Short mmCIF file of C-alpha atoms in Angstrom, two decimals:
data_model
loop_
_atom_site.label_atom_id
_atom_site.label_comp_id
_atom_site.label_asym_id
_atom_site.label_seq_id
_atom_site.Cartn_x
_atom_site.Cartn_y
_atom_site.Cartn_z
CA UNK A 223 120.85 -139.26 -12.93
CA UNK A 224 117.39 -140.42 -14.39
CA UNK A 225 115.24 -138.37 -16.34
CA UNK A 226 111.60 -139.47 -16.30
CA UNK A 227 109.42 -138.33 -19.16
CA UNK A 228 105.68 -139.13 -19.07
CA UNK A 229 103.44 -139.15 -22.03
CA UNK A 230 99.73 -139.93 -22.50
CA UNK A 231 99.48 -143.89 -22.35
CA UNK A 232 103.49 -144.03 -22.70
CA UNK A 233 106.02 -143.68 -19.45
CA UNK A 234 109.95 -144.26 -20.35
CA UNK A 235 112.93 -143.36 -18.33
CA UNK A 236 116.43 -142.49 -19.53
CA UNK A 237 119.25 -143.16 -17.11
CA UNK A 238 122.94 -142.83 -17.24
CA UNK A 239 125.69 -144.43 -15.11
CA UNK A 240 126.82 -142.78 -12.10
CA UNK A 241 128.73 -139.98 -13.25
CA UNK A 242 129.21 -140.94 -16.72
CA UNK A 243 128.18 -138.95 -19.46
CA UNK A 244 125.58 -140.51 -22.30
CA UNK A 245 127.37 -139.66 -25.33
CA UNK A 246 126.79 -143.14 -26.83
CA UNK A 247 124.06 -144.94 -27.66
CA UNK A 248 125.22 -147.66 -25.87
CA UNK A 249 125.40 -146.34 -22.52
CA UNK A 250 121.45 -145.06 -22.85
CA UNK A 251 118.81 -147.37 -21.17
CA UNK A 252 115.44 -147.51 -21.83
CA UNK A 253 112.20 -148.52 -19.47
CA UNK A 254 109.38 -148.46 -21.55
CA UNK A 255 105.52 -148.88 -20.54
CA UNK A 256 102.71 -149.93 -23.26
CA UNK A 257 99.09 -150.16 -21.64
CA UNK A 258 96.87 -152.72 -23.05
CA UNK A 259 93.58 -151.59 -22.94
CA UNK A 260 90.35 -153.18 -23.18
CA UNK A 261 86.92 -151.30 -24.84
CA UNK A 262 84.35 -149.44 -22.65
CA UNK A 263 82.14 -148.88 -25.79
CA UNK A 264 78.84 -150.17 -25.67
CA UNK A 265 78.36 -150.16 -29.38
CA UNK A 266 78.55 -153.86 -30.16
CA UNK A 267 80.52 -152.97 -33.05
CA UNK A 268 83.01 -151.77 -30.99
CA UNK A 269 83.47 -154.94 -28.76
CA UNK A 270 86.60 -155.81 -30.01
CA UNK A 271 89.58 -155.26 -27.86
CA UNK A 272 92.54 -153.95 -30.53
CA UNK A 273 95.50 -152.32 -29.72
CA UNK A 274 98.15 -151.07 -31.76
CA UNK A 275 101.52 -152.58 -29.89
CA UNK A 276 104.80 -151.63 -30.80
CA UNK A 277 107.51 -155.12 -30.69
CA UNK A 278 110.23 -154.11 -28.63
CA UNK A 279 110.94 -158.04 -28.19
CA UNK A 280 113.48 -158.34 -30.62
CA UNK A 281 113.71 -159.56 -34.09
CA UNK A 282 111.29 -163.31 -33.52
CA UNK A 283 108.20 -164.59 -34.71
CA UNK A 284 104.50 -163.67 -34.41
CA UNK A 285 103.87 -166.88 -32.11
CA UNK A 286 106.55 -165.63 -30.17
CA UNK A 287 104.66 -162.24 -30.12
CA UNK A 288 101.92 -163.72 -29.05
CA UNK A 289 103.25 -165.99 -25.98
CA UNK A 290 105.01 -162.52 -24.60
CA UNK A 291 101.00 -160.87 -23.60
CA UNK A 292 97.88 -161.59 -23.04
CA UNK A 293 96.83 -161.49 -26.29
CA UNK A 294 94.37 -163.28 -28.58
CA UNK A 295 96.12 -162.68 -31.59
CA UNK A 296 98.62 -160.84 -33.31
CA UNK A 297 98.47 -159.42 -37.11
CA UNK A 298 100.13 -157.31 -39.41
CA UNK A 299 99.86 -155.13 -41.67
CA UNK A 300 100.52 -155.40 -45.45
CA UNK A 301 100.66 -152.19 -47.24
CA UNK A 302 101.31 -153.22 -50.61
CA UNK A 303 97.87 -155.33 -50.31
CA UNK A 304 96.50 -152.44 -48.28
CA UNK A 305 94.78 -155.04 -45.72
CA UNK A 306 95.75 -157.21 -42.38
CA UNK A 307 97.59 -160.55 -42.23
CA UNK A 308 97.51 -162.05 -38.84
CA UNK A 309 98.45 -165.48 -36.96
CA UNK A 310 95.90 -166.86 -34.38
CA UNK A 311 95.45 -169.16 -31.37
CA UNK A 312 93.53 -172.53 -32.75
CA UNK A 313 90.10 -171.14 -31.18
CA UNK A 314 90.56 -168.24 -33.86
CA UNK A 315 91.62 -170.30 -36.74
CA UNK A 316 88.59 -169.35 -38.68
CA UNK A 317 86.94 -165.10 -38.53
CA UNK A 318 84.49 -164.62 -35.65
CA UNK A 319 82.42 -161.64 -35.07
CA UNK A 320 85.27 -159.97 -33.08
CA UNK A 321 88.05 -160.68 -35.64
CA UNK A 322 86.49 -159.97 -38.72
CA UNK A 323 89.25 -157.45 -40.12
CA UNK A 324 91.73 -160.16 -39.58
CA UNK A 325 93.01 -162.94 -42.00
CA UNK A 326 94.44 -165.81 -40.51
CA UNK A 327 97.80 -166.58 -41.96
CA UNK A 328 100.08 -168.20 -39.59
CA UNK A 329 103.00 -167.68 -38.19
CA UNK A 330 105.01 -164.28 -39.86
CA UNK A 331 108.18 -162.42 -38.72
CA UNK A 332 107.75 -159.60 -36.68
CA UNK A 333 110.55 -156.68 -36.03
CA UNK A 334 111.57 -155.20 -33.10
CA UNK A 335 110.52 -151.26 -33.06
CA UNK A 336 107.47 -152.23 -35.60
CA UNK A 337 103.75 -151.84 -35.08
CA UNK A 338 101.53 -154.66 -34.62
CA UNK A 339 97.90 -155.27 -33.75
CA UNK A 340 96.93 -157.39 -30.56
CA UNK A 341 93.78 -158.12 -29.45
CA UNK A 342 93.80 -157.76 -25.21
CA UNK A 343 92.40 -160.52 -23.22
CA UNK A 344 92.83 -158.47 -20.11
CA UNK A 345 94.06 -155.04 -19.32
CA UNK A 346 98.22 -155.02 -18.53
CA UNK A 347 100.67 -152.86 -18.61
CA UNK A 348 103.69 -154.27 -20.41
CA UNK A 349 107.12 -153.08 -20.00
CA UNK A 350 110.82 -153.30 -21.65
CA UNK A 351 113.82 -152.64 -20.34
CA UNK A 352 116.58 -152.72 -22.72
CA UNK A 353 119.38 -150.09 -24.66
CA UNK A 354 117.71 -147.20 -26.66
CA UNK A 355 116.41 -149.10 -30.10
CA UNK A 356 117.98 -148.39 -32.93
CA UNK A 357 116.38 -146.69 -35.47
CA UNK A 358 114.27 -148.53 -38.00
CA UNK A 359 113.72 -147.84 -41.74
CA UNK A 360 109.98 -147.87 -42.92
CA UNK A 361 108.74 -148.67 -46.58
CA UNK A 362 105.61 -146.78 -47.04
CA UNK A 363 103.72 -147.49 -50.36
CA UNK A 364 101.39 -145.96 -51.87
CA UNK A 365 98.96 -148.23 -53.87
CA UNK A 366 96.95 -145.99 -56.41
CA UNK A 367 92.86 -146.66 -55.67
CA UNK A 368 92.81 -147.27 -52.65
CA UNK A 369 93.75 -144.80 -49.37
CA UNK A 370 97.01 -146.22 -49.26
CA UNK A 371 97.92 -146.91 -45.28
CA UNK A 372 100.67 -147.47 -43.61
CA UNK A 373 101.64 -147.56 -40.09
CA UNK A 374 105.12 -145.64 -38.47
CA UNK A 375 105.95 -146.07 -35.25
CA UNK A 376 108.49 -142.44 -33.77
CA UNK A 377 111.34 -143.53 -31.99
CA UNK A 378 111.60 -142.88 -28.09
CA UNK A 379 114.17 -140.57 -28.73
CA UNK A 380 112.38 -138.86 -31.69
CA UNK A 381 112.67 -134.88 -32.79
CA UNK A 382 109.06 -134.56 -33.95
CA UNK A 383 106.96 -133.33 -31.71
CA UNK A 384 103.46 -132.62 -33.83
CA UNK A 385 101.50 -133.89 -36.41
CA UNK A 386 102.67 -130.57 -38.15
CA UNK A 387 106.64 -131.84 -37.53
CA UNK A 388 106.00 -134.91 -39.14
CA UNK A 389 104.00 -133.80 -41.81
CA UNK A 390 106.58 -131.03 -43.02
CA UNK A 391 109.04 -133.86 -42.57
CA UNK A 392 107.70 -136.10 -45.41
CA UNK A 393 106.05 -133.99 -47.81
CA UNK A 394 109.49 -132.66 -48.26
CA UNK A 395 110.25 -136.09 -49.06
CA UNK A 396 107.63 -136.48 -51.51
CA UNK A 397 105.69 -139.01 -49.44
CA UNK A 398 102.52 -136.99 -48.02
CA UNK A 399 101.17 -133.75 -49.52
CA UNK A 400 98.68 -130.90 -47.78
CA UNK A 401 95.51 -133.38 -48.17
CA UNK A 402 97.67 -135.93 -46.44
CA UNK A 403 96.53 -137.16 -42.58
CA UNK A 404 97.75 -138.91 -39.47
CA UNK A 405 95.79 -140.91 -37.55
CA UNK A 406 95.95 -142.45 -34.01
CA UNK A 407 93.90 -145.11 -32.41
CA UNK A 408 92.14 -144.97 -28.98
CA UNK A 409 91.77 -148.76 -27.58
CA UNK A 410 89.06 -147.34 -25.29
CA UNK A 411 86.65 -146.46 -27.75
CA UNK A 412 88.41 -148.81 -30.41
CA UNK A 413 87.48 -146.17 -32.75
CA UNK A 414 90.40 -144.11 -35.13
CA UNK A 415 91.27 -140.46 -34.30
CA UNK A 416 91.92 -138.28 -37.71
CA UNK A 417 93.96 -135.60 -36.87
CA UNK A 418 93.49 -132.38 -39.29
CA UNK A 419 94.86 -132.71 -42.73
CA UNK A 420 98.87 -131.72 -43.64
CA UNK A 421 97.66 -128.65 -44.90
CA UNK A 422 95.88 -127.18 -42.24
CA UNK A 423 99.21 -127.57 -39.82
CA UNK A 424 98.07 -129.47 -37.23
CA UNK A 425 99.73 -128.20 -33.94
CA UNK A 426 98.60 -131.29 -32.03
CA UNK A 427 101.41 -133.72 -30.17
CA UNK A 428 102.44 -136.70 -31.26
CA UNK A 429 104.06 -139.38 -28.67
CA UNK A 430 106.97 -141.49 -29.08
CA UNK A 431 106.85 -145.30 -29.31
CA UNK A 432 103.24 -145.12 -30.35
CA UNK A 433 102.51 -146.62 -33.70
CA UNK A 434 100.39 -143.80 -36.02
CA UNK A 435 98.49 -144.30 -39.32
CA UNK A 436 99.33 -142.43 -42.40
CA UNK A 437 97.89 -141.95 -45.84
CA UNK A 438 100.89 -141.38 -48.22
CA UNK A 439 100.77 -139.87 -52.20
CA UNK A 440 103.64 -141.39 -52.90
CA UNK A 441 106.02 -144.49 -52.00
CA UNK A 442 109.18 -144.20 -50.26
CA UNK A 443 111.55 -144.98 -47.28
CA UNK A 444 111.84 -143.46 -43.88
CA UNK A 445 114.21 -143.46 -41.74
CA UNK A 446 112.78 -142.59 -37.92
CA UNK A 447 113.89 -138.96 -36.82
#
């Protein structure tokens, strides 16, 4: 039996073996689709070609990261410095025009089921095939003066199916409150979508395996759910 779910800019399958039942992780595979896309602004400003990639590589290296697409570069980011660290090919090794959010660090670790930034030097979609990833732990901080980012990523198997879900899920941990938000990023436009504050119990969908902003009140782990 295969099950195919389709989301917006997201396709995964879940299969089973032939008449065996998928009571264990294990025995759950995963096809996963991440479109690269490239801007159709014509705002100058927006030029740049970001996307926000989850690593479904494995536990490796940013230049590793970078050799698996077609990417310019790959960066991070730091939420206890509330800003981007990033490696580069040695045509970016110092900030152009188009990279100008980014500093150039060299090489960093990156984690499979963690959000990244890539720039796209052509439009691709990129797909894994692999056993349902486990579920990753996420250390949000908040960093008092400044708006205090960080970036989750929902598992593909995930239970929270709005902003509202997720927003209910960690104020009662203490980590967002009602002025709280959730933002997602269109590559097209390369411009960030605000969804409607916590409060205001946004009823919008959220998609798994696609890597979402949040502004937190307080610090704390999460588990994905």
């Amino acid at each position: 039996m295969v099950t195919w779910r389709q989301h917006i800019g997201i396709k995964y399958e879940l299969c089973s073996q032939a008449g065996i039942s998928c009571q264990r992780e294990s025995e759950i595979m995963v096809v996963f689709k991440q479109e690269l896309r490239r801007s159709t602004s014509t705002n100058p400003a927006r030029k740049t070609n970001i996307n926000w990639l989850v690593n479904m590589q494995g536990d490796s290296s940013s230049y590793n990261l970078l050799a698996s697409g077609p990417f310019d570069y790959v960066a991070q980011w730091n939420p206890r410095q509330q800003k981007n660290f990033g490696t580069a090919y040695s045509r970016y090794t110092n900030a152009t025009s188009n990279i100008t959010e980014m500093t150039v660090t060299g090489e960093f670790q990156v984690v499979q089921g963690m959000p990244y930034f890539v720039s796209a030097m052509t439009e691709k979609d990129i797909y894994w095939t692999g056993k349902m990833p486990k579920h990753v732990t996420f250390e949000l901080k908040y960093v008092p003066g400044t708006f205090s980012e960080n970036y989750i990523v929902l598992p593909l198997d995930t239970q929270i199916k709005t902003a509202k879900d997720l927003c209910n899920k960690l104020i009662t941990k203490g980590i967002m409150n009602g002025s709280s938000t959730i933002t997602r990023w269109d590559a097209l436009q390369q411009l960030p979508v605000i969804l409607p504050k916590c409060q205001l119990n946004p009823n919008i969908s959220l998609e798994p395996g696609v890597p979402y902003l949040i502004r937190v009140t307080n610090s704390g782990n999460w588990v994905q759910e």
